Amino acid sequence: MPTYTHRCPVCGEFDRIRPLSASGAPVTCGDCGAAAPRVFRAPALRGVDPGLRRALDASGASADTPSVVSSVPGRSRRATPVTRDPRHARLPRP
Ligand SMILES: [Zn+2]
């Protein structure tokens, strides 16, 4: 069963383990009996694959502070090799 966080206006936040079918039902505080609405938060990312987490972090960092690129990515510095074979001269050119 999942754990849901609720906030009592008097006592503060507390966690309660409840079935998914009862997640929307109202909860009362165990200490004072006041109505305690559910608190919605970002999902826990502890169980995320480390590779996915690195990709998400890199994506977020790239969106905030993109890195400076000094050359076109994907191209090597070496020139295209030139062939000396005379048969290659008869090949169609793009
Ligand atoms: Zn309370």
mmCIF file of C-alpha atoms and ligand atoms in Angstrom:
data_model
loop_
_atom_site.group_PDB
_atom_site.id
_atom_site.type_symbol
_atom_site.label_atom_id
_atom_site.label_comp_id
_atom_site.label_asym_id
_atom_site.label_seq_id
_atom_site.Cartn_x
_atom_site.Cartn_y
_atom_site.Cartn_z
ATOM 1 C CA MET A 1 0.000 0.000 0.000
ATOM 2 C CA PRO A 2 1.268 3.498 -0.760
ATOM 3 C CA THR A 3 2.092 6.104 1.826
ATOM 4 C CA TYR A 4 0.262 9.413 1.625
ATOM 5 C CA THR A 5 1.278 12.615 3.340
ATOM 6 C CA HIS A 6 -1.420 14.686 5.018
ATOM 7 C CA ARG A 7 -1.245 18.065 6.708
ATOM 8 C CA CYS A 8 -3.091 18.787 9.906
ATOM 9 C CA PRO A 9 -3.675 22.546 10.358
ATOM 10 C CA VAL A 10 -2.760 22.196 14.047
ATOM 11 C CA CYS A 11 -0.159 19.423 14.324
ATOM 12 C CA GLY A 12 1.559 19.553 10.922
ATOM 13 C CA GLU A 13 2.329 16.850 8.396
ATOM 14 C CA PHE A 14 2.076 13.133 8.948
ATOM 15 C CA ASP A 15 2.224 10.040 6.773
ATOM 16 C CA ARG A 16 -0.442 7.413 6.589
ATOM 17 C CA ILE A 17 -0.380 4.104 4.748
ATOM 18 C CA ARG A 18 -3.672 3.586 2.957
ATOM 19 C CA PRO A 19 -4.973 1.524 0.079
ATOM 20 C CA LEU A 20 -5.043 3.219 -3.290
ATOM 21 C CA SER A 21 -8.841 3.015 -3.387
ATOM 22 C CA ALA A 22 -9.028 5.146 -0.220
ATOM 23 C CA SER A 23 -6.505 7.756 -1.309
ATOM 24 C CA GLY A 24 -9.194 10.374 -1.921
ATOM 25 C CA ALA A 25 -11.155 9.755 1.269
ATOM 26 C CA PRO A 26 -10.880 12.396 4.012
ATOM 27 C CA VAL A 27 -8.428 11.756 6.852
ATOM 28 C CA THR A 28 -8.549 12.983 10.398
ATOM 29 C CA CYS A 29 -5.492 13.710 12.476
ATOM 30 C CA GLY A 30 -4.661 10.999 14.975
ATOM 31 C CA ASP A 31 -3.680 13.547 17.637
ATOM 32 C CA CYS A 32 -6.326 16.274 17.516
ATOM 33 C CA GLY A 33 -9.003 14.843 15.221
ATOM 34 C CA ALA A 34 -8.972 17.754 12.777
ATOM 35 C CA ALA A 35 -9.508 17.177 9.073
ATOM 36 C CA ALA A 36 -6.138 16.730 7.364
ATOM 37 C CA PRO A 37 -6.087 17.186 3.580
ATOM 38 C CA ARG A 38 -3.642 15.277 1.478
ATOM 39 C CA VAL A 39 -0.389 16.954 0.470
ATOM 40 C CA PHE A 40 0.742 16.498 -3.128
ATOM 41 C CA ARG A 41 4.462 16.524 -3.823
ATOM 42 C CA ALA A 42 6.854 15.636 -6.592
ATOM 43 C CA PRO A 43 7.294 11.891 -6.954
ATOM 44 C CA ALA A 44 10.254 10.270 -5.243
ATOM 45 C CA LEU A 45 13.021 9.741 -7.768
ATOM 46 C CA ARG A 46 15.179 7.471 -5.657
ATOM 47 C CA GLY A 47 14.244 4.402 -7.665
ATOM 48 C CA VAL A 48 15.065 5.928 -11.044
ATOM 49 C CA ASP A 49 17.747 4.303 -13.149
ATOM 50 C CA PRO A 50 21.090 6.124 -12.657
ATOM 51 C CA GLY A 51 21.507 6.589 -16.407
ATOM 52 C CA LEU A 52 18.076 8.162 -16.701
ATOM 53 C CA ARG A 53 18.797 10.399 -13.740
ATOM 54 C CA ARG A 54 22.059 11.594 -15.332
ATOM 55 C CA ALA A 55 20.216 12.283 -18.580
ATOM 56 C CA LEU A 56 17.511 14.229 -16.756
ATOM 57 C CA ASP A 57 20.120 16.213 -14.820
ATOM 58 C CA ALA A 58 22.065 16.958 -18.007
ATOM 59 C CA SER A 59 18.873 18.005 -19.755
ATOM 60 C CA GLY A 60 17.963 20.356 -16.923
ATOM 61 C CA ALA A 61 21.465 21.801 -16.756
ATOM 62 C CA SER A 62 21.521 22.274 -20.522
ATOM 63 C CA ALA A 63 18.222 24.141 -20.387
ATOM 64 C CA ASP A 64 19.471 26.482 -17.654
ATOM 65 C CA THR A 65 23.081 27.020 -18.692
ATOM 66 C CA PRO A 66 23.841 25.664 -22.164
ATOM 67 C CA SER A 67 27.454 24.811 -22.782
ATOM 68 C CA VAL A 68 29.472 26.844 -25.274
ATOM 69 C CA VAL A 69 30.270 24.929 -28.448
ATOM 70 C CA SER A 70 33.483 25.774 -30.302
ATOM 71 C CA SER A 71 33.082 23.384 -33.230
ATOM 72 C CA VAL A 72 30.366 21.607 -35.115
ATOM 73 C CA PRO A 73 29.602 18.384 -33.270
ATOM 74 C CA GLY A 74 29.895 15.124 -35.121
ATOM 75 C CA ARG A 75 32.641 16.197 -37.513
ATOM 76 C CA SER A 76 36.193 15.048 -37.261
ATOM 77 C CA ARG A 77 39.113 17.325 -37.900
ATOM 78 C CA ARG A 78 40.567 14.978 -40.497
ATOM 79 C CA ALA A 79 39.714 15.689 -44.099
ATOM 80 C CA THR A 80 37.878 13.169 -46.208
ATOM 81 C CA PRO A 81 40.400 10.597 -47.413
ATOM 82 C CA VAL A 82 41.357 10.976 -51.082
ATOM 83 C CA THR A 83 41.676 7.835 -53.117
ATOM 84 C CA ARG A 84 44.354 7.333 -55.758
ATOM 85 C CA ASP A 85 42.594 4.455 -57.502
ATOM 86 C CA PRO A 86 41.750 5.490 -61.134
ATOM 87 C CA ARG A 87 38.588 3.364 -61.108
ATOM 88 C CA HIS A 88 37.115 5.603 -58.440
ATOM 89 C CA ALA A 89 37.224 8.575 -60.852
ATOM 90 C CA ARG A 90 34.548 6.879 -62.998
ATOM 91 C CA LEU A 91 32.131 6.501 -60.103
ATOM 92 C CA PRO A 92 29.080 8.799 -60.154
ATOM 93 C CA ARG A 93 29.412 11.966 -58.117
ATOM 94 C CA PRO A 94 26.746 13.137 -55.737
HETATM 95 ZN ZN ZN B 1 -3.696 17.370 14.400
#
